[in-house]
XYZ file of C-alpha atoms in Angstrom:
524
model
C 23.539 -1.277 -57.852
C 20.337 -3.202 -57.391
C 19.179 -3.266 -53.716
C 16.639 -5.920 -52.822
C 14.526 -4.788 -49.838
C 13.567 -8.395 -49.085
C 15.818 -10.332 -46.711
C 17.113 -13.543 -48.044
C 15.697 -16.549 -46.170
C 19.199 -17.818 -45.548
C 20.009 -14.719 -43.523
C 17.100 -15.050 -41.068
C 18.657 -17.684 -38.772
C 21.826 -15.601 -38.540
C 19.837 -12.468 -37.731
C 17.827 -14.250 -35.057
C 20.988 -15.571 -33.437
C 22.228 -12.008 -33.169
C 18.982 -10.434 -31.998
C 17.755 -12.977 -29.422
C 20.785 -12.664 -27.106
C 20.354 -8.910 -27.196
C 16.738 -9.271 -26.208
C 17.690 -11.621 -23.395
C 20.295 -9.154 -22.180
C 17.714 -6.404 -21.950
C 15.405 -8.467 -19.706
C 15.090 -6.522 -16.418
C 17.079 -7.970 -13.529
C 16.092 -8.180 -9.884
C 17.906 -7.519 -6.631
C 18.132 -9.411 -3.338
C 19.026 -7.544 -0.161
C 19.314 -8.398 3.532
C 21.152 -7.396 6.687
C 22.562 -9.888 9.176
C 22.525 -9.118 12.904
C 24.110 -10.784 15.934
C 21.546 -12.192 18.410
C 23.560 -10.927 21.397
C 24.026 -7.358 20.195
C 22.514 -4.915 17.695
C 25.703 -5.044 15.643
C 25.788 -6.231 12.064
C 27.677 -9.415 11.211
C 30.276 -9.139 8.474
C 31.615 -11.802 6.111
C 28.428 -13.867 6.191
C 28.654 -16.173 3.179
C 25.387 -16.495 1.257
C 24.899 -18.814 -1.702
C 22.020 -18.968 -4.170
C 21.397 -22.207 -6.045
C 18.719 -23.701 -8.269
C 17.024 -21.709 -11.035
C 19.031 -23.650 -13.599
C 22.372 -22.457 -12.254
C 25.338 -24.680 -12.933
C 27.279 -23.204 -10.015
C 25.830 -21.315 -7.043
C 26.058 -17.541 -6.836
C 28.118 -16.398 -3.832
C 28.186 -13.108 -1.956
C 29.379 -11.912 1.465
C 27.942 -9.309 3.795
C 29.960 -6.160 4.452
C 31.263 -5.034 7.845
C 27.807 -3.690 8.778
C 26.077 -6.935 7.858
C 24.567 -5.664 4.600
C 24.215 -8.118 1.717
C 23.256 -7.500 -1.889
C 22.887 -9.540 -5.058
C 22.289 -6.625 -7.491
C 21.711 -8.359 -10.857
C 19.711 -11.561 -10.526
C 17.726 -13.133 -13.312
C 14.032 -13.461 -12.377
C 13.592 -16.912 -10.776
C 13.141 -18.760 -7.497
C 16.451 -19.432 -5.742
C 17.442 -21.605 -2.796
C 19.350 -19.482 -0.277
C 21.791 -20.900 2.262
C 23.793 -18.968 4.858
C 27.106 -19.796 6.522
C 29.185 -17.969 9.123
C 31.806 -19.400 11.493
C 30.774 -19.415 15.180
C 27.103 -18.999 14.247
C 24.374 -21.568 13.640
C 23.403 -21.844 9.993
C 19.728 -20.888 9.545
C 17.458 -23.177 7.556
C 17.709 -22.881 3.789
C 14.894 -20.871 2.279
C 13.424 -20.138 -1.123
C 13.604 -16.532 -2.340
C 11.671 -15.210 -5.312
C 13.226 -12.557 -7.557
C 10.894 -10.672 -9.881
C 12.022 -8.729 -12.932
C 12.920 -5.127 -12.192
C 12.163 -5.337 -8.454
C 13.995 -5.748 -5.142
C 13.301 -8.506 -2.640
C 14.435 -7.033 0.676
C 14.526 -9.756 3.315
C 15.093 -7.154 6.013
C 17.106 -7.892 9.152
C 18.026 -11.547 9.658
C 19.327 -12.494 13.094
C 22.120 -15.063 13.313
C 22.382 -17.070 16.535
C 25.857 -17.253 18.006
C 27.019 -20.670 19.224
C 27.289 -20.870 23.010
C 29.930 -22.630 25.111
C 30.047 -24.010 28.676
C 33.317 -25.131 30.274
C 34.573 -26.196 33.677
C 36.029 -29.053 35.705
C 34.990 -32.373 37.221
C 36.460 -33.380 40.598
C 35.934 -35.970 43.297
C 34.668 -34.763 46.649
C 38.257 -34.942 47.957
C 39.298 -32.341 45.345
C 41.116 -34.703 42.982
C 40.426 -34.130 39.263
C 38.498 -36.800 37.361
C 40.152 -37.589 34.000
C 38.101 -39.340 31.275
C 34.832 -38.372 32.986
C 31.883 -37.915 30.636
C 30.078 -34.540 30.707
C 26.611 -34.076 29.163
C 23.725 -31.627 29.270
C 19.940 -31.573 29.520
C 18.128 -28.542 28.044
C 15.710 -26.756 30.363
C 12.210 -26.738 28.875
C 9.106 -25.488 30.662
C 11.235 -24.942 33.761
C 12.519 -28.522 33.992
C 15.525 -30.423 32.679
C 14.361 -32.404 29.662
C 15.788 -35.927 29.786
C 14.651 -36.609 26.207
C 16.841 -33.771 24.986
C 20.107 -35.142 26.392
C 23.110 -34.024 24.399
C 26.853 -33.842 24.443
C 29.403 -36.529 25.091
C 32.485 -34.659 26.220
C 35.513 -36.201 27.920
C 37.546 -34.428 30.585
C 41.299 -34.191 30.080
C 43.960 -35.298 32.555
C 43.235 -32.172 34.635
C 39.513 -32.903 34.779
C 38.690 -30.023 32.418
C 35.912 -30.052 29.831
C 34.459 -27.721 27.199
C 31.012 -27.972 25.595
C 30.844 -25.909 22.357
C 28.059 -25.282 19.852
C 25.197 -25.004 22.335
C 21.952 -23.253 21.502
C 20.864 -20.288 23.659
C 19.057 -21.483 26.766
C 19.547 -22.890 30.237
C 21.109 -26.293 30.797
C 21.479 -28.865 33.542
C 25.101 -30.044 33.296
C 26.069 -33.447 34.662
C 29.078 -35.742 34.737
C 29.575 -39.458 35.221
C 32.563 -41.737 35.533
C 32.923 -45.404 34.727
C 35.467 -47.568 36.481
C 36.147 -49.275 33.152
C 38.354 -46.371 32.138
C 40.305 -46.615 35.371
C 41.118 -50.228 34.505
C 42.374 -49.201 31.061
C 44.411 -46.237 32.294
C 45.839 -48.004 35.321
C 44.324 -45.451 37.688
C 42.846 -46.614 41.014
C 39.346 -48.032 40.539
C 36.791 -45.414 41.597
C 33.080 -45.179 40.834
C 30.947 -42.056 40.576
C 27.293 -42.165 39.607
C 25.892 -39.283 37.504
C 26.121 -35.987 39.363
C 24.574 -32.676 38.305
C 26.164 -29.263 38.732
C 27.116 -28.341 41.358
C 26.617 -31.695 43.138
C 23.577 -33.944 43.314
C 21.560 -36.644 41.554
C 18.459 -34.547 40.822
C 18.734 -32.506 37.599
C 16.106 -29.974 38.727
C 17.624 -29.409 42.178
C 20.962 -28.127 40.969
C 21.954 -24.832 39.420
C 21.018 -24.405 35.773
C 23.681 -22.801 33.589
C 22.301 -19.869 31.598
C 23.696 -19.011 28.149
C 20.705 -17.099 26.835
C 22.300 -13.673 26.995
C 26.011 -14.523 26.931
C 28.175 -16.467 24.527
C 30.091 -18.501 27.097
C 30.136 -19.511 30.761
C 33.275 -20.930 32.364
C 34.325 -22.410 35.717
C 31.305 -24.720 36.019
C 32.675 -27.169 38.568
C 30.951 -30.526 39.060
C 31.665 -32.666 42.129
C 31.354 -36.444 41.776
C 30.402 -38.407 44.865
C 32.431 -41.591 45.096
C 30.304 -44.668 45.811
C 31.380 -48.117 47.015
C 30.820 -50.770 44.369
C 29.876 -54.433 44.407
C 30.319 -57.329 42.000
C 27.484 -58.070 39.565
C 27.891 -61.245 37.522
C 25.814 -63.748 35.594
C 25.379 -65.569 32.287
C 24.249 -64.536 28.796
C 21.629 -66.901 27.424
C 21.977 -67.665 23.681
C 19.264 -66.378 21.345
C 18.661 -65.882 17.623
C 20.354 -62.482 17.817
C 23.136 -63.881 20.035
C 23.835 -67.478 19.009
C 26.025 -69.674 21.183
C 29.626 -68.490 21.140
C 28.943 -65.081 19.536
C 30.436 -61.960 21.129
C 28.117 -59.909 23.346
C 28.783 -56.479 24.854
C 26.875 -55.657 28.055
C 26.250 -52.103 29.256
C 24.760 -51.130 32.626
C 22.816 -47.838 32.717
C 21.020 -45.713 35.276
C 17.342 -45.669 34.179
C 16.381 -42.084 34.983
C 19.539 -40.241 33.982
C 20.622 -40.678 30.363
C 24.315 -40.807 31.224
C 27.128 -42.911 29.895
C 27.273 -46.501 31.095
C 28.053 -47.271 34.725
C 29.833 -50.515 33.826
C 30.632 -52.518 30.713
C 31.728 -56.088 29.995
C 32.367 -58.205 26.905
C 31.653 -61.923 26.869
C 30.134 -64.617 24.627
C 26.621 -66.012 24.470
C 26.458 -69.060 26.719
C 29.271 -67.766 28.959
C 29.502 -65.692 32.130
C 30.167 -61.971 32.597
C 31.260 -59.812 35.532
C 30.957 -56.126 36.486
C 33.594 -55.420 39.131
C 32.232 -52.318 40.863
C 28.539 -51.372 40.793
C 27.091 -49.105 43.524
C 23.718 -49.862 45.094
C 20.770 -48.745 43.004
C 18.423 -49.426 40.097
C 19.812 -50.092 36.622
C 18.912 -51.152 33.096
C 20.988 -53.721 31.237
C 21.551 -53.318 27.484
C 23.270 -55.930 25.319
C 24.851 -55.447 21.912
C 25.533 -58.326 19.562
C 26.203 -58.344 15.838
C 25.564 -54.588 15.840
C 22.037 -55.278 17.157
C 20.848 -53.484 20.254
C 18.196 -54.632 22.717
C 17.044 -53.827 26.204
C 17.388 -56.855 28.435
C 15.958 -56.243 31.885
C 16.003 -53.997 34.939
C 18.405 -54.821 37.761
C 18.379 -53.800 41.417
C 21.787 -53.968 43.074
C 21.975 -54.087 46.848
C 24.756 -54.554 49.375
C 26.704 -57.596 48.350
C 25.952 -57.242 44.633
C 24.381 -59.893 42.387
C 25.878 -63.284 41.602
C 23.546 -65.084 39.190
C 22.024 -62.643 36.689
C 20.469 -64.331 33.660
C 20.618 -62.079 30.607
C 17.555 -62.722 28.490
C 15.181 -60.532 26.575
C 13.624 -59.571 23.262
C 15.745 -59.843 20.148
C 16.507 -56.829 18.020
C 14.481 -56.536 14.820
C 14.963 -54.738 11.495
C 13.436 -51.291 11.255
C 12.531 -49.803 7.884
C 11.213 -46.303 7.278
C 10.023 -44.882 3.977
C 9.461 -41.138 3.584
C 7.445 -39.898 0.614
C 6.039 -36.565 -0.537
C 2.416 -36.617 -1.679
C 1.128 -33.774 -3.832
C -1.512 -33.147 -6.473
C -0.199 -32.288 -9.933
C -2.739 -31.399 -12.629
C -5.452 -33.138 -10.669
C -3.431 -36.325 -10.251
C -2.043 -37.710 -7.004
C 1.729 -37.931 -7.192
C 4.111 -39.700 -4.809
C 7.853 -39.046 -4.841
C 10.656 -40.205 -2.492
C 12.090 -37.771 0.045
C 15.873 -38.307 0.253
C 18.061 -36.814 2.964
C 15.376 -36.701 5.674
C 16.754 -37.292 9.173
C 14.699 -39.853 11.117
C 15.233 -40.804 14.760
C 13.492 -43.336 16.969
C 13.875 -42.725 20.686
C 13.172 -45.004 23.660
C 13.396 -42.368 26.394
C 14.306 -44.687 29.279
C 17.587 -45.700 27.631
C 19.074 -42.279 26.906
C 21.518 -42.241 24.000
C 21.659 -46.038 24.075
C 17.978 -46.199 23.159
C 18.236 -44.096 20.016
C 18.245 -45.270 16.429
C 18.733 -42.722 13.689
C 19.789 -42.174 10.107
C 18.946 -40.416 6.854
C 16.806 -41.596 3.996
C 18.569 -42.631 0.798
C 17.762 -41.622 -2.778
C 14.674 -43.846 -2.637
C 13.444 -42.157 0.543
C 14.229 -45.253 2.625
C 16.136 -45.731 5.856
C 16.937 -49.210 7.194
C 18.593 -50.370 10.401
C 18.345 -53.261 12.842
C 19.017 -51.864 16.290
C 15.574 -51.517 17.873
C 14.203 -53.819 20.564
C 11.277 -55.968 19.470
C 8.016 -54.862 21.068
C 9.370 -51.589 22.465
C 7.717 -48.254 21.672
C 9.771 -45.486 20.096
C 8.952 -41.816 19.550
C 9.783 -40.417 16.102
C 11.671 -37.188 15.468
C 12.376 -35.625 12.073
C 15.092 -33.348 10.710
C 15.761 -31.703 7.347
C 12.335 -32.097 5.775
C 12.133 -30.967 2.152
C 11.245 -27.256 1.820
C 7.558 -26.361 2.162
C 6.569 -29.797 3.503
C 5.090 -31.030 6.773
C 4.461 -34.491 8.233
C 0.941 -35.472 7.270
C 0.780 -39.019 8.647
C 2.769 -41.946 10.024
C 1.515 -45.434 9.169
C 2.569 -48.821 10.511
C 0.397 -51.753 9.531
C -3.260 -50.844 10.129
C -2.395 -47.943 12.447
C -2.465 -44.460 10.884
C -1.344 -41.510 13.026
C -2.045 -37.911 12.078
C -1.533 -36.360 15.512
C 1.929 -36.157 17.048
C 3.952 -37.249 18.918
C 4.273 -40.041 16.386
C 5.242 -43.467 17.682
C 6.032 -46.880 16.291
C 6.390 -50.340 17.794
C 9.631 -52.103 16.931
C 8.750 -54.974 14.615
C 9.278 -56.172 11.062
C 6.270 -54.058 10.017
C 7.664 -51.087 8.027
C 6.918 -47.476 8.946
C 5.652 -45.130 6.229
C 5.917 -41.362 6.657
C 3.846 -39.213 4.320
C 4.720 -35.563 3.759
C 2.370 -33.013 2.197
C 3.182 -29.823 0.281
C -0.232 -28.164 0.609
C 0.664 -26.271 3.766
C -0.630 -22.758 4.281
C 1.017 -19.606 5.576
C 0.353 -17.023 8.274
C 1.819 -13.533 7.995
C 1.231 -10.209 9.629
C 2.650 -7.418 11.755
C 3.098 -7.262 15.526
C 2.114 -3.976 17.164
C 2.490 -2.550 20.645
C -0.579 -1.129 22.341
C 0.520 2.369 21.302
C 0.321 1.341 17.651
C 4.028 1.101 16.878
C 5.461 -2.037 15.267
C 7.861 -4.205 17.262
C 9.999 -7.334 16.881
C 8.665 -10.424 18.658
C 8.942 -14.170 19.101
C 5.889 -15.535 17.280
C 4.314 -18.849 18.274
C 1.690 -20.687 16.236
C 0.062 -23.154 18.646
C -2.393 -25.819 17.432
C -5.786 -25.853 19.130
C -4.942 -29.428 20.093
C -1.995 -28.587 22.344
C -0.932 -32.244 22.545
C -0.127 -32.229 18.831
C 3.426 -31.117 19.601
C 4.819 -31.360 16.068
C 2.352 -28.708 14.869
C 3.842 -25.991 17.075
C 5.683 -23.557 14.806
C 7.685 -20.483 15.708
C 9.219 -17.511 13.940
C 10.708 -14.109 14.566
C 8.995 -10.839 13.736
C 11.518 -8.418 12.250
C 12.302 -4.940 13.501
C 9.311 -3.593 11.578
C 7.067 -6.205 13.241
C 6.524 -8.301 10.103
C 6.612 -12.090 10.151
C 5.732 -14.986 7.865
C 5.334 -18.655 8.869
C 5.026 -21.224 6.078
C 4.503 -24.985 5.547
C 1.668 -25.048 8.088
C -0.529 -28.141 8.253
C -4.183 -27.205 7.653
C -6.086 -26.669 10.889
C -7.020 -24.226 13.644
C -4.320 -22.396 15.590
C -3.764 -19.660 18.170
C -1.091 -17.093 17.374
C 0.972 -15.474 20.138
C 3.600 -12.716 19.858
C 5.926 -12.842 22.893
C 8.771 -10.497 23.744
C 11.065 -13.548 23.921
C 11.165 -17.333 23.985
C 10.762 -18.181 27.653
C 12.475 -21.615 27.660
C 9.802 -23.277 25.600
C 7.039 -22.485 28.090
C 4.702 -22.055 25.124
C 4.455 -25.856 25.086
C 2.677 -25.678 28.452
C -1.095 -25.330 28.070
C -1.571 -23.476 31.345
C 1.108 -20.968 30.363
C -0.699 -20.159 27.105
C -4.018 -19.802 28.914
C -2.575 -16.858 30.854
C -2.182 -14.959 27.581
C -5.199 -16.227 25.678
C -6.778 -12.745 25.758
C -3.979 -11.413 23.556
C -3.797 -14.288 21.089
C -5.253 -14.346 17.586
C -7.166 -17.374 16.318
C -6.423 -18.382 12.730
C -7.765 -21.179 10.553
C -5.283 -22.349 7.933
C -6.643 -23.952 4.781
C -4.677 -26.134 2.390
C -2.474 -23.835 0.278
C -4.170 -20.891 2.000
C -2.704 -17.634 3.251
C -3.869 -15.871 6.418
C -2.951 -12.353 7.518
C -3.333 -11.176 11.105
C -2.046 -8.644 13.624
C -1.356 -10.333 16.990
C -1.082 -8.275 20.165
C 2.369 -7.999 21.705
C 2.900 -9.952 24.957
C 5.648 -8.747 27.306
C 7.094 -11.784 29.115
C 8.200 -10.939 32.690
């Protein structure tokens, strides 16, 4: 038989199809490991669901931690993956990118999951009667004071006056309740009026007892006493405007200006007609009108004994508000702009509480549009869910360009443009005690300009003292390693001055990496 040592050309494609998959199968795999811990105990957290996406995957890869909190993806193709974590009764940490190299293990170490906190209790009148349909809210305690801008919650009491506030972050809170006589009219209950009252009883959020859920998952039996106040009639007329043409429906809401509670009174009428609030206690208020889904602040009101009989509702019309969020980066020497979808944007007029907030998410074109801001009013911008590895570089409205937070805009037809950058740097290192041993810590990166509040970044040093903070805007910072987060006191300049001798100064360049070893600070 005649054997030809030369392969026929027609057989080469078949041979390659057989060989190439074998070569691909022999490519070394990588491993991802981590251990999840509970923030209230040293115990591991089991059944934590972790998913890896991206890297050309059609479907995400899923794994769960074991009873001790250990997680492992043992055979991962080398790539960069997007990791997300989910566990009932715990807050989901931010998604993160993880890099898997061929033949190596990426050990993320110990990752602490924060358990959701809960506060519950009752609301009663001073005569001991329960208050059904009362509204219960909270103010987080920051730098030792209740932060009105951080108002949250909108929980109703049941027929027994009971309430429950789940999914709270660790911290201290000022808890307060309010009651509107409007609900008494609907339910047929006797008309009673209670202005906002903080736990245990009082109108000053900082004079009451703060509820502490830093080191415990839940606190119960927080009883709030509402002080019943005599009310007076407030009535007047709504003047027609472009936002409220003659005959159009208008909803009026009366608010307390310094406590971001639910409305004190509410009425529905038509532009050009009269309105009436039946029971308004003496005090200072702010009137907000809603028409055609447009919101605007009208005017302050002062109610005295005898009430008010001829209030004229006038004020600035609501205007459209448009925000565009874009990511700017340099690709092969060329400036590239791309839309940033899914970014949460909120405008906040602090004196109106939840009624002075306008928020939404950007669409696929990176744009968010609404029409519920009051013309001429100033709003502070907040951001959520920025794309990974980005930071807010600037906020532009007309000729005004802001690069130092807090960012503001004036409600007008002039659009707001938010520019994100991806050239942020990173700061990593290890925290050591004075005896030279590594230790976990709460790490704070504070900008030299302490008023630039958005540039404050925080992170946790692991059990071995290591930490890594990314997406840092270029600039000069001071790095602190505290034993714990002391209610956000790191935002206070005088507080940081007390520990300046143990801070580390770092200068972050665009796309740069800085390594440092901050000194541990034991917080009393």
